[in-house]
């Protein structure tokens, strides 16, 4: 398992100036095209989202009053609840509005036909399935992760690439208020 703290990840500004992305991981590493990618985006102002042809995306609100994502004639979705994922095709040209100001989202992207992603809010132990990649992002409380027993707090987490038989052990809640996002990245069937 690889540990991360969002506040220590480098932030790259978007080309349109509407936000910044902090990449957690992009796999396989060091290639032009990713099979899957996890990042945290700070959306500063409304405007267009970049299209990612051939990619399925899941956005989950982490902080702020939310965002309205729209694609003419396809959907108009208001994200207002922290921890509630919204999945959509990266092929679509979206626009975002920020009715309450800036917000932060977890962005999971998978290459269609190669990987699938399921994002769930969890309050109990996460046991990653063998052969699956994934990300656990702590929303609140304290969690213990992997064989090294590192304790994680809000804005921190772990990711694993799914290589080999095991991910490095379970991710376990330590406090009654613990909640996290678990992104299970599975091979496409």
CSV table of C-alpha atoms in Angstrom, one decimal:
chain,number,residue,atom,x,y,z
A,1,UNK,CA,0.0,0.0,0.0
A,2,UNK,CA,1.1,3.5,-0.8
A,3,UNK,CA,0.2,6.3,1.6
A,4,UNK,CA,-0.8,9.8,0.7
A,5,UNK,CA,-1.8,13.1,2.3
A,6,UNK,CA,-3.7,15.4,-0.2
A,7,UNK,CA,-2.2,18.5,1.3
A,8,UNK,CA,1.4,17.4,0.4
A,9,UNK,CA,0.6,16.3,-3.2
A,10,UNK,CA,1.7,18.9,-5.8
A,11,UNK,CA,-1.1,20.9,-7.4
A,12,UNK,CA,-1.2,21.4,-11.1
A,13,UNK,CA,-3.4,24.2,-12.5
A,14,UNK,CA,-6.0,23.4,-15.1
A,15,UNK,CA,-5.4,24.8,-18.6
A,16,UNK,CA,-8.7,26.8,-18.4
A,17,UNK,CA,-7.7,28.2,-15.0
A,18,UNK,CA,-10.9,26.9,-13.3
A,19,UNK,CA,-9.2,24.7,-10.8
A,20,UNK,CA,-6.2,22.5,-9.8
A,21,UNK,CA,-5.6,18.8,-9.6
A,22,UNK,CA,-3.6,16.9,-7.0
A,23,UNK,CA,-2.8,13.5,-8.5
A,24,UNK,CA,-2.8,10.5,-6.1
A,25,UNK,CA,-1.7,8.0,-8.7
A,26,UNK,CA,-1.9,7.2,-12.4
A,27,UNK,CA,-1.4,3.6,-13.4
A,28,UNK,CA,0.5,2.2,-15.1
A,29,UNK,CA,3.1,4.8,-14.0
A,30,UNK,CA,5.3,6.5,-16.5
A,31,UNK,CA,3.1,5.9,-19.6
A,32,UNK,CA,1.3,8.3,-21.8
A,33,UNK,CA,-2.1,6.7,-21.3
A,34,UNK,CA,-3.4,5.6,-18.0
A,35,UNK,CA,-5.4,2.5,-17.2
A,36,UNK,CA,-6.8,4.2,-14.1
A,37,UNK,CA,-6.1,7.4,-12.3
A,38,UNK,CA,-7.1,8.9,-8.9
A,39,UNK,CA,-6.8,12.6,-8.0
A,40,UNK,CA,-8.3,15.3,-5.9
A,41,UNK,CA,-9.5,18.4,-7.7
A,42,UNK,CA,-10.1,21.8,-6.3
A,43,UNK,CA,-12.7,23.5,-8.5
A,44,UNK,CA,-12.4,27.3,-8.1
A,45,UNK,CA,-14.9,28.5,-10.7
A,46,UNK,CA,-17.5,27.3,-13.1
A,47,UNK,CA,-16.8,26.5,-16.7
A,48,UNK,CA,-16.1,23.6,-19.0
A,49,UNK,CA,-14.6,20.2,-17.9
A,50,UNK,CA,-12.1,18.5,-20.1
A,51,UNK,CA,-13.4,15.5,-22.1
A,52,UNK,CA,-11.6,12.2,-21.7
A,53,UNK,CA,-12.7,10.0,-24.6
A,54,UNK,CA,-12.8,6.3,-23.7
A,55,UNK,CA,-12.7,6.9,-20.0
A,56,UNK,CA,-15.4,6.4,-17.3
A,57,UNK,CA,-15.3,8.9,-14.4
A,58,UNK,CA,-16.7,9.1,-10.9
A,59,UNK,CA,-16.7,12.4,-9.0
A,60,UNK,CA,-17.4,12.5,-5.3
A,61,UNK,CA,-17.8,15.7,-3.3
A,62,UNK,CA,-15.2,16.0,-0.5
A,63,UNK,CA,-15.7,19.6,0.7
A,64,UNK,CA,-17.6,22.8,-0.2
A,65,UNK,CA,-21.2,23.5,-1.1
A,66,UNK,CA,-21.1,21.3,-4.2
A,67,UNK,CA,-21.2,21.6,-8.0
A,68,UNK,CA,-23.8,21.3,-10.7
A,69,UNK,CA,-22.5,19.2,-13.6
A,70,UNK,CA,-24.4,19.4,-16.9
A,71,UNK,CA,-24.2,18.0,-20.4
A,72,UNK,CA,-26.9,19.4,-22.7
A,73,UNK,CA,-29.6,16.9,-23.3
A,74,UNK,CA,-27.9,14.1,-21.3
A,75,UNK,CA,-27.9,15.1,-17.6
A,76,UNK,CA,-28.0,17.9,-15.1
A,77,UNK,CA,-26.7,16.7,-11.7
A,78,UNK,CA,-26.2,18.7,-8.5
A,79,UNK,CA,-23.6,17.3,-6.2
A,80,UNK,CA,-24.3,18.5,-2.7
A,81,UNK,CA,-23.7,15.6,-0.4
A,82,UNK,CA,-20.2,14.9,0.8
A,83,UNK,CA,-19.3,11.3,0.1
A,84,UNK,CA,-22.0,10.6,-2.6
A,85,UNK,CA,-20.4,9.4,-5.9
A,86,UNK,CA,-21.6,10.4,-9.3
A,87,UNK,CA,-20.4,8.3,-12.3
A,88,UNK,CA,-20.5,9.5,-16.0
A,89,UNK,CA,-18.8,9.0,-19.3
A,90,UNK,CA,-15.6,11.0,-19.8
A,91,UNK,CA,-16.6,11.3,-23.5
A,92,UNK,CA,-19.1,14.0,-22.6
A,93,UNK,CA,-18.4,17.7,-22.8
A,94,UNK,CA,-19.5,19.0,-19.4
A,95,UNK,CA,-19.9,22.3,-17.8
A,96,UNK,CA,-19.7,22.9,-14.0
A,97,UNK,CA,-21.4,25.6,-12.0
A,98,UNK,CA,-20.5,26.3,-8.4
A,99,UNK,CA,-23.7,27.7,-6.7
A,100,UNK,CA,-22.0,28.0,-3.3
A,101,UNK,CA,-18.4,28.7,-4.3
A,102,UNK,CA,-15.3,26.6,-4.6
A,103,UNK,CA,-15.4,22.9,-3.8
A,104,UNK,CA,-13.1,19.8,-3.7
A,105,UNK,CA,-13.9,16.4,-5.3
A,106,UNK,CA,-12.3,13.0,-5.6
A,107,UNK,CA,-11.9,12.1,-9.2
A,108,UNK,CA,-11.6,8.4,-10.2
A,109,UNK,CA,-11.0,7.7,-13.9
A,110,UNK,CA,-10.7,4.2,-15.6
A,111,UNK,CA,-10.0,3.3,-19.2
A,112,UNK,CA,-13.2,1.8,-20.5
A,113,UNK,CA,-12.9,-1.9,-21.5
A,114,UNK,CA,-9.8,-2.3,-19.3
A,115,UNK,CA,-11.0,-1.4,-15.8
A,116,UNK,CA,-14.2,-0.6,-14.0
A,117,UNK,CA,-14.6,1.5,-10.9
A,118,UNK,CA,-17.0,1.4,-8.0
A,119,UNK,CA,-16.9,4.2,-5.4
A,120,UNK,CA,-18.6,3.7,-2.0
A,121,UNK,CA,-18.7,5.5,1.3
A,122,UNK,CA,-17.7,3.0,4.0
A,123,UNK,CA,-17.7,3.0,7.8
A,124,UNK,CA,-16.4,-0.5,8.3
A,125,UNK,CA,-13.2,-2.5,7.5
A,126,UNK,CA,-12.1,-2.5,3.8
A,127,UNK,CA,-10.6,-5.8,2.6
A,128,UNK,CA,-9.3,-5.2,-0.9
A,129,UNK,CA,-10.1,-8.2,-3.3
A,130,UNK,CA,-7.0,-9.9,-4.8
A,131,UNK,CA,-6.1,-8.6,-8.2
A,132,UNK,CA,-8.1,-5.3,-7.7
A,133,UNK,CA,-6.4,-1.9,-7.5
A,134,UNK,CA,-8.0,0.7,-5.3
A,135,UNK,CA,-8.0,3.9,-3.2
A,136,UNK,CA,-9.2,4.6,0.3
A,137,UNK,CA,-9.7,8.3,1.1
A,138,UNK,CA,-10.5,9.2,4.7
A,139,UNK,CA,-13.4,11.6,5.1
A,140,UNK,CA,-13.4,11.7,8.9
A,141,UNK,CA,-12.3,9.9,11.9
A,142,UNK,CA,-9.1,7.8,12.2
A,143,UNK,CA,-8.2,4.6,10.2
A,144,UNK,CA,-5.4,2.1,10.3
A,145,UNK,CA,-4.0,0.9,7.0
A,146,UNK,CA,-2.0,-2.1,5.8
A,147,UNK,CA,0.7,-4.2,7.2
A,148,UNK,CA,2.7,-1.2,8.6
A,149,UNK,CA,-0.3,-0.1,10.7
A,150,UNK,CA,-0.1,3.6,9.7
A,151,UNK,CA,-2.9,5.7,11.2
A,152,UNK,CA,-4.7,7.9,8.8
A,153,UNK,CA,-6.9,11.0,9.3
A,154,UNK,CA,-9.1,13.2,7.1
A,155,UNK,CA,-7.6,14.0,3.7
A,156,UNK,CA,-5.2,11.1,3.9
A,157,UNK,CA,-5.4,7.6,2.5
A,158,UNK,CA,-3.8,4.7,0.7
A,159,UNK,CA,-3.8,3.3,-2.8
A,160,UNK,CA,-2.6,0.0,-4.2
A,161,UNK,CA,-2.1,-1.2,-7.8
A,162,UNK,CA,-3.5,-4.7,-7.6
A,163,UNK,CA,-0.3,-6.3,-8.8
A,164,UNK,CA,0.4,-9.6,-7.1
A,165,UNK,CA,-2.0,-11.5,-4.8
A,166,UNK,CA,-2.6,-9.1,-2.0
A,167,UNK,CA,-2.9,-5.3,-1.5
A,168,UNK,CA,-1.1,-5.1,1.8
A,169,UNK,CA,-3.8,-5.8,4.2
A,170,UNK,CA,-7.1,-4.4,5.4
A,171,UNK,CA,-8.0,-0.7,6.1
A,172,UNK,CA,-9.7,-0.6,9.5
A,173,UNK,CA,-11.7,2.2,11.3
A,174,UNK,CA,-10.4,3.2,14.7
A,175,UNK,CA,-13.0,5.7,15.8
A,176,UNK,CA,-16.8,5.6,16.0
A,177,UNK,CA,-17.1,8.6,13.6
A,178,UNK,CA,-14.9,7.0,10.9
A,179,UNK,CA,-16.0,7.3,7.3
A,180,UNK,CA,-14.0,6.9,4.1
A,181,UNK,CA,-14.4,6.5,0.3
A,182,UNK,CA,-13.4,3.2,-1.1
A,183,UNK,CA,-12.7,3.2,-4.8
A,184,UNK,CA,-12.5,-0.5,-6.0
A,185,UNK,CA,-10.7,-0.6,-9.4
A,186,UNK,CA,-11.4,-4.0,-11.0
A,187,UNK,CA,-10.2,-5.6,-14.2
A,188,UNK,CA,-12.9,-5.3,-16.9
A,189,UNK,CA,-14.7,-8.6,-17.5
